[in-house]
């Protein structure tokens, strides 16, 4: 893509404005929601405990309310994940970022992995399956991606950010695997506007970041207001 075309990309509609800090407070959730609405972000991503607050704040506004399920390890029981997802939906969640069980994947328990994700997808809410690609080899990434796509996910997400940042090579690999059938969310360690642009050009259709305002270069304007 030409440099001029890259420069013309508005990254704001790609951003899931993430507040996954375990010391977050309701006033901070309110701040995140206000920023998401102001800057036209795709979504706010908060912990399940704050979904209802975010849903009330963003009612009838463009940004979606996203929450995480089985976060950050993916190793709660399938029944627990399903309950967590259903409760989040009841509280107003519109998208679910679900951490897959990597133990199932590495043990070859693919039927259980598929069933777990499929049950959550059956709730009817768009699911982003978190693959944690930094912990997988390319063969495992391909298998995980294919299982999750078959289960009905709307997006494949590179990782939680707990095990290192996202990288362009993984986004490109997921783009090859998905062939446009589902979206790709790159998350973890996205620190600059250029990095965000590079990930979008590589194939990312969403960006998960807590540094959203900095990526837009709007921090000074925000603080002035």
mmCIF file of C-alpha atoms in Angstrom:
data_model
loop_
_atom_site.group_PDB
_atom_site.id
_atom_site.type_symbol
_atom_site.label_atom_id
_atom_site.label_comp_id
_atom_site.label_asym_id
_atom_site.label_seq_id
_atom_site.Cartn_x
_atom_site.Cartn_y
_atom_site.Cartn_z
ATOM 1 C CA UNK A 1 0.000 0.000 0.000
ATOM 2 C CA UNK A 2 1.305 3.420 -0.948
ATOM 3 C CA UNK A 3 2.480 5.706 1.866
ATOM 4 C CA UNK A 4 -0.211 8.262 1.004
ATOM 5 C CA UNK A 5 -2.928 5.601 1.281
ATOM 6 C CA UNK A 6 -1.566 4.519 4.663
ATOM 7 C CA UNK A 7 -1.643 8.102 5.874
ATOM 8 C CA UNK A 8 -5.302 8.399 4.880
ATOM 9 C CA UNK A 9 -6.391 5.469 7.076
ATOM 10 C CA UNK A 10 -8.499 6.602 10.027
ATOM 11 C CA UNK A 11 -7.512 4.151 12.740
ATOM 12 C CA UNK A 12 -10.168 5.221 15.270
ATOM 13 C CA UNK A 13 -12.971 2.970 13.912
ATOM 14 C CA UNK A 14 -10.627 -0.015 14.228
ATOM 15 C CA UNK A 15 -9.958 0.478 17.932
ATOM 16 C CA UNK A 16 -11.356 -1.502 20.857
ATOM 17 C CA UNK A 17 -10.615 0.937 23.693
ATOM 18 C CA UNK A 18 -9.470 -1.509 26.373
ATOM 19 C CA UNK A 19 -9.703 -0.991 30.112
ATOM 20 C CA UNK A 20 -8.475 -4.295 31.500
ATOM 21 C CA UNK A 21 -6.708 -2.969 34.551
ATOM 22 C CA UNK A 22 -7.748 -4.782 37.716
ATOM 23 C CA UNK A 23 -7.630 -1.514 39.660
ATOM 24 C CA UNK A 24 -10.080 0.217 37.304
ATOM 25 C CA UNK A 25 -12.899 2.103 39.018
ATOM 26 C CA UNK A 26 -16.384 3.089 37.810
ATOM 27 C CA UNK A 27 -15.234 6.689 37.177
ATOM 28 C CA UNK A 28 -12.457 5.348 34.949
ATOM 29 C CA UNK A 29 -14.979 3.201 33.061
ATOM 30 C CA UNK A 30 -17.035 6.342 32.527
ATOM 31 C CA UNK A 31 -13.958 8.160 31.207
ATOM 32 C CA UNK A 32 -13.197 5.310 28.785
ATOM 33 C CA UNK A 33 -16.762 5.315 27.485
ATOM 34 C CA UNK A 34 -16.734 9.076 26.986
ATOM 35 C CA UNK A 35 -13.470 8.811 25.047
ATOM 36 C CA UNK A 36 -14.813 5.974 22.900
ATOM 37 C CA UNK A 37 -17.855 8.031 21.985
ATOM 38 C CA UNK A 38 -15.836 11.184 21.365
ATOM 39 C CA UNK A 39 -13.256 9.568 19.114
ATOM 40 C CA UNK A 40 -15.569 7.141 17.312
ATOM 41 C CA UNK A 41 -13.891 3.941 18.502
ATOM 42 C CA UNK A 42 -15.365 0.594 17.530
ATOM 43 C CA UNK A 43 -15.838 -0.578 21.106
ATOM 44 C CA UNK A 44 -14.946 -0.272 24.755
ATOM 45 C CA UNK A 45 -13.576 -3.491 26.263
ATOM 46 C CA UNK A 46 -14.070 -3.823 30.017
ATOM 47 C CA UNK A 47 -14.152 -6.596 32.595
ATOM 48 C CA UNK A 48 -17.525 -8.319 33.136
ATOM 49 C CA UNK A 49 -18.075 -6.466 36.430
ATOM 50 C CA UNK A 50 -18.320 -3.181 34.505
ATOM 51 C CA UNK A 51 -20.424 -4.255 31.528
ATOM 52 C CA UNK A 52 -23.684 -2.892 32.918
ATOM 53 C CA UNK A 53 -22.098 0.508 33.630
ATOM 54 C CA UNK A 54 -20.620 0.701 30.125
ATOM 55 C CA UNK A 55 -23.863 -0.449 28.514
ATOM 56 C CA UNK A 56 -25.803 2.309 30.257
ATOM 57 C CA UNK A 57 -23.250 4.948 29.283
ATOM 58 C CA UNK A 58 -23.065 3.861 25.633
ATOM 59 C CA UNK A 59 -26.767 3.172 25.069
ATOM 60 C CA UNK A 60 -27.723 4.226 21.522
ATOM 61 C CA UNK A 61 -24.152 5.300 20.783
ATOM 62 C CA UNK A 62 -21.802 3.923 18.132
ATOM 63 C CA UNK A 63 -19.155 2.173 20.263
ATOM 64 C CA UNK A 64 -20.027 -1.389 21.205
ATOM 65 C CA UNK A 65 -19.664 -2.794 24.693
ATOM 66 C CA UNK A 66 -17.185 -5.645 24.682
ATOM 67 C CA UNK A 67 -16.073 -7.822 27.584
ATOM 68 C CA UNK A 68 -13.635 -10.656 28.187
ATOM 69 C CA UNK A 69 -14.571 -14.239 28.998
ATOM 70 C CA UNK A 70 -12.226 -16.710 30.711
ATOM 71 C CA UNK A 71 -9.650 -13.945 30.902
ATOM 72 C CA UNK A 72 -6.670 -14.122 30.919
ATOM 73 C CA UNK A 73 -5.845 -17.860 30.916
ATOM 74 C CA UNK A 74 -8.905 -19.492 29.334
ATOM 75 C CA UNK A 75 -8.757 -22.330 31.858
ATOM 76 C CA UNK A 76 -12.008 -21.914 33.755
ATOM 77 C CA UNK A 77 -14.525 -24.672 33.029
ATOM 78 C CA UNK A 78 -16.640 -24.606 29.893
ATOM 79 C CA UNK A 79 -19.779 -24.239 32.017
ATOM 80 C CA UNK A 80 -18.260 -21.267 33.825
ATOM 81 C CA UNK A 81 -17.313 -19.578 30.552
ATOM 82 C CA UNK A 82 -20.792 -20.089 29.151
ATOM 83 C CA UNK A 83 -22.417 -18.674 32.286
ATOM 84 C CA UNK A 84 -20.016 -15.734 32.254
ATOM 85 C CA UNK A 85 -20.901 -15.054 28.612
ATOM 86 C CA UNK A 86 -24.650 -15.289 29.190
ATOM 87 C CA UNK A 87 -24.479 -13.026 32.245
ATOM 88 C CA UNK A 88 -22.424 -10.479 30.296
ATOM 89 C CA UNK A 89 -25.015 -10.465 27.527
ATOM 90 C CA UNK A 90 -27.815 -10.007 30.057
ATOM 91 C CA UNK A 91 -25.899 -7.010 31.400
ATOM 92 C CA UNK A 92 -25.589 -5.453 27.952
ATOM 93 C CA UNK A 93 -22.433 -6.857 26.340
ATOM 94 C CA UNK A 94 -22.527 -6.719 22.547
ATOM 95 C CA UNK A 95 -19.226 -8.497 21.823
ATOM 96 C CA UNK A 96 -17.288 -11.189 23.686
ATOM 97 C CA UNK A 97 -13.511 -11.693 23.652
ATOM 98 C CA UNK A 98 -13.147 -15.335 24.713
ATOM 99 C CA UNK A 99 -9.811 -16.877 25.711
ATOM 100 C CA UNK A 100 -9.529 -20.382 24.305
ATOM 101 C CA UNK A 101 -8.247 -23.244 26.444
ATOM 102 C CA UNK A 102 -4.714 -23.786 25.170
ATOM 103 C CA UNK A 103 -4.406 -26.948 27.242
ATOM 104 C CA UNK A 104 -7.194 -28.501 25.169
ATOM 105 C CA UNK A 105 -5.390 -27.485 21.990
ATOM 106 C CA UNK A 106 -1.958 -28.762 22.981
ATOM 107 C CA UNK A 107 -3.374 -32.040 24.333
ATOM 108 C CA UNK A 108 -5.200 -32.682 21.080
ATOM 109 C CA UNK A 109 -8.598 -32.314 22.731
ATOM 110 C CA UNK A 110 -9.954 -30.463 19.730
ATOM 111 C CA UNK A 111 -13.546 -31.658 20.116
ATOM 112 C CA UNK A 112 -13.787 -30.089 23.575
ATOM 113 C CA UNK A 113 -12.195 -26.861 22.386
ATOM 114 C CA UNK A 114 -14.597 -26.649 19.455
ATOM 115 C CA UNK A 115 -17.625 -27.447 21.617
ATOM 116 C CA UNK A 116 -16.724 -24.826 24.213
ATOM 117 C CA UNK A 117 -16.381 -22.018 21.667
ATOM 118 C CA UNK A 118 -19.410 -23.150 19.638
ATOM 119 C CA UNK A 119 -21.657 -23.046 22.702
ATOM 120 C CA UNK A 120 -20.667 -19.459 23.380
ATOM 121 C CA UNK A 121 -21.118 -18.532 19.711
ATOM 122 C CA UNK A 122 -24.645 -19.942 19.898
ATOM 123 C CA UNK A 123 -25.580 -17.070 22.212
ATOM 124 C CA UNK A 124 -25.777 -14.976 19.034
ATOM 125 C CA UNK A 125 -23.283 -12.324 20.134
ATOM 126 C CA UNK A 126 -20.131 -11.771 18.022
ATOM 127 C CA UNK A 127 -17.260 -13.735 19.558
ATOM 128 C CA UNK A 128 -13.580 -12.895 19.211
ATOM 129 C CA UNK A 129 -11.546 -16.008 20.008
ATOM 130 C CA UNK A 130 -8.289 -15.117 21.763
ATOM 131 C CA UNK A 131 -5.650 -17.531 20.446
ATOM 132 C CA UNK A 132 -2.596 -16.342 22.418
ATOM 133 C CA UNK A 133 -0.420 -16.789 19.325
ATOM 134 C CA UNK A 134 2.817 -16.042 21.215
ATOM 135 C CA UNK A 135 2.407 -19.410 22.953
ATOM 136 C CA UNK A 136 1.738 -21.406 19.760
ATOM 137 C CA UNK A 137 3.745 -22.651 16.814
ATOM 138 C CA UNK A 138 2.437 -22.008 13.307
ATOM 139 C CA UNK A 139 0.770 -25.420 13.046
ATOM 140 C CA UNK A 140 -1.062 -24.823 16.322
ATOM 141 C CA UNK A 141 -2.083 -21.328 15.222
ATOM 142 C CA UNK A 142 -3.593 -22.762 12.051
ATOM 143 C CA UNK A 143 -5.427 -25.514 13.917
ATOM 144 C CA UNK A 144 -6.767 -23.128 16.556
ATOM 145 C CA UNK A 145 -7.897 -20.653 13.913
ATOM 146 C CA UNK A 146 -9.679 -23.294 11.860
ATOM 147 C CA UNK A 147 -11.419 -24.802 14.893
ATOM 148 C CA UNK A 148 -12.639 -21.415 16.060
ATOM 149 C CA UNK A 149 -13.840 -20.389 12.608
ATOM 150 C CA UNK A 150 -15.739 -23.654 12.285
ATOM 151 C CA UNK A 151 -17.269 -23.020 15.725
ATOM 152 C CA UNK A 152 -18.696 -19.729 14.461
ATOM 153 C CA UNK A 153 -16.481 -16.931 15.749
ATOM 154 C CA UNK A 154 -16.650 -13.480 14.197
ATOM 155 C CA UNK A 155 -12.993 -12.624 14.856
ATOM 156 C CA UNK A 156 -9.689 -14.216 15.712
ATOM 157 C CA UNK A 157 -7.695 -12.217 18.262
ATOM 158 C CA UNK A 158 -3.942 -12.583 18.514
ATOM 159 C CA UNK A 159 -3.633 -12.502 22.293
ATOM 160 C CA UNK A 160 -4.429 -11.036 25.685
ATOM 161 C CA UNK A 161 -1.234 -9.005 25.870
ATOM 162 C CA UNK A 162 -0.243 -10.908 29.005
ATOM 163 C CA UNK A 163 2.300 -13.017 27.116
ATOM 164 C CA UNK A 164 3.895 -10.415 24.889
ATOM 165 C CA UNK A 165 2.704 -8.034 22.213
ATOM 166 C CA UNK A 166 1.114 -8.720 18.885
ATOM 167 C CA UNK A 167 3.246 -8.891 15.743
ATOM 168 C CA UNK A 168 2.738 -8.360 12.048
ATOM 169 C CA UNK A 169 3.783 -11.886 11.063
ATOM 170 C CA UNK A 170 0.959 -13.436 13.103
ATOM 171 C CA UNK A 171 -1.588 -11.032 11.634
ATOM 172 C CA UNK A 172 -0.399 -11.908 8.136
ATOM 173 C CA UNK A 173 -0.609 -15.608 8.923
ATOM 174 C CA UNK A 174 -4.157 -15.258 10.244
ATOM 175 C CA UNK A 175 -5.099 -13.297 7.138
ATOM 176 C CA UNK A 176 -3.860 -16.178 4.977
ATOM 177 C CA UNK A 177 -5.777 -18.700 7.056
ATOM 178 C CA UNK A 178 -9.040 -16.778 7.285
ATOM 179 C CA UNK A 179 -9.184 -15.554 3.673
ATOM 180 C CA UNK A 180 -11.539 -12.799 4.737
ATOM 181 C CA UNK A 181 -14.072 -15.155 6.320
ATOM 182 C CA UNK A 182 -13.729 -13.587 9.776
ATOM 183 C CA UNK A 183 -12.167 -10.467 11.220
ATOM 184 C CA UNK A 184 -8.731 -10.279 12.828
ATOM 185 C CA UNK A 185 -8.098 -8.407 16.067
ATOM 186 C CA UNK A 186 -4.516 -7.524 16.888
ATOM 187 C CA UNK A 187 -3.958 -6.824 20.566
ATOM 188 C CA UNK A 188 -1.049 -6.346 22.911
ATOM 189 C CA UNK A 189 1.775 -3.814 22.921
ATOM 190 C CA UNK A 190 0.519 -1.486 20.173
ATOM 191 C CA UNK A 191 2.283 1.731 21.142
ATOM 192 C CA UNK A 192 2.441 4.023 18.113
ATOM 193 C CA UNK A 193 0.280 5.262 15.281
ATOM 194 C CA UNK A 194 2.671 3.693 12.790
ATOM 195 C CA UNK A 195 2.433 0.301 14.466
ATOM 196 C CA UNK A 196 -1.346 0.540 14.290
ATOM 197 C CA UNK A 197 -1.215 1.401 10.588
ATOM 198 C CA UNK A 198 1.187 -1.461 9.865
ATOM 199 C CA UNK A 199 -1.119 -3.962 11.588
ATOM 200 C CA UNK A 200 -4.134 -2.713 9.640
ATOM 201 C CA UNK A 201 -2.244 -2.992 6.360
ATOM 202 C CA UNK A 202 -1.168 -6.526 7.351
ATOM 203 C CA UNK A 203 -4.806 -7.544 7.778
ATOM 204 C CA UNK A 204 -6.063 -6.468 11.205
ATOM 205 C CA UNK A 205 -9.682 -5.318 11.226
ATOM 206 C CA UNK A 206 -9.686 -4.436 14.936
ATOM 207 C CA UNK A 207 -6.984 -3.185 17.291
ATOM 208 C CA UNK A 208 -7.130 -3.859 21.020
ATOM 209 C CA UNK A 209 -5.269 -1.224 23.009
ATOM 210 C CA UNK A 210 -5.365 0.827 26.193
ATOM 211 C CA UNK A 211 -3.253 3.496 24.462
ATOM 212 C CA UNK A 212 -5.970 4.537 22.046
ATOM 213 C CA UNK A 213 -5.710 8.281 22.616
ATOM 214 C CA UNK A 214 -1.938 8.204 22.209
ATOM 215 C CA UNK A 215 -2.240 6.252 18.954
ATOM 216 C CA UNK A 216 -4.450 9.019 17.589
ATOM 217 C CA UNK A 217 -2.034 11.712 18.752
ATOM 218 C CA UNK A 218 -4.876 13.387 20.625
ATOM 219 C CA UNK A 219 -3.559 13.297 24.188
ATOM 220 C CA UNK A 220 -2.737 17.022 24.309
ATOM 221 C CA UNK A 221 -6.138 18.015 22.878
ATOM 222 C CA UNK A 222 -7.905 15.776 25.373
ATOM 223 C CA UNK A 223 -6.032 17.211 28.332
ATOM 224 C CA UNK A 224 -6.728 20.769 27.185
ATOM 225 C CA UNK A 225 -10.440 20.070 27.355
#
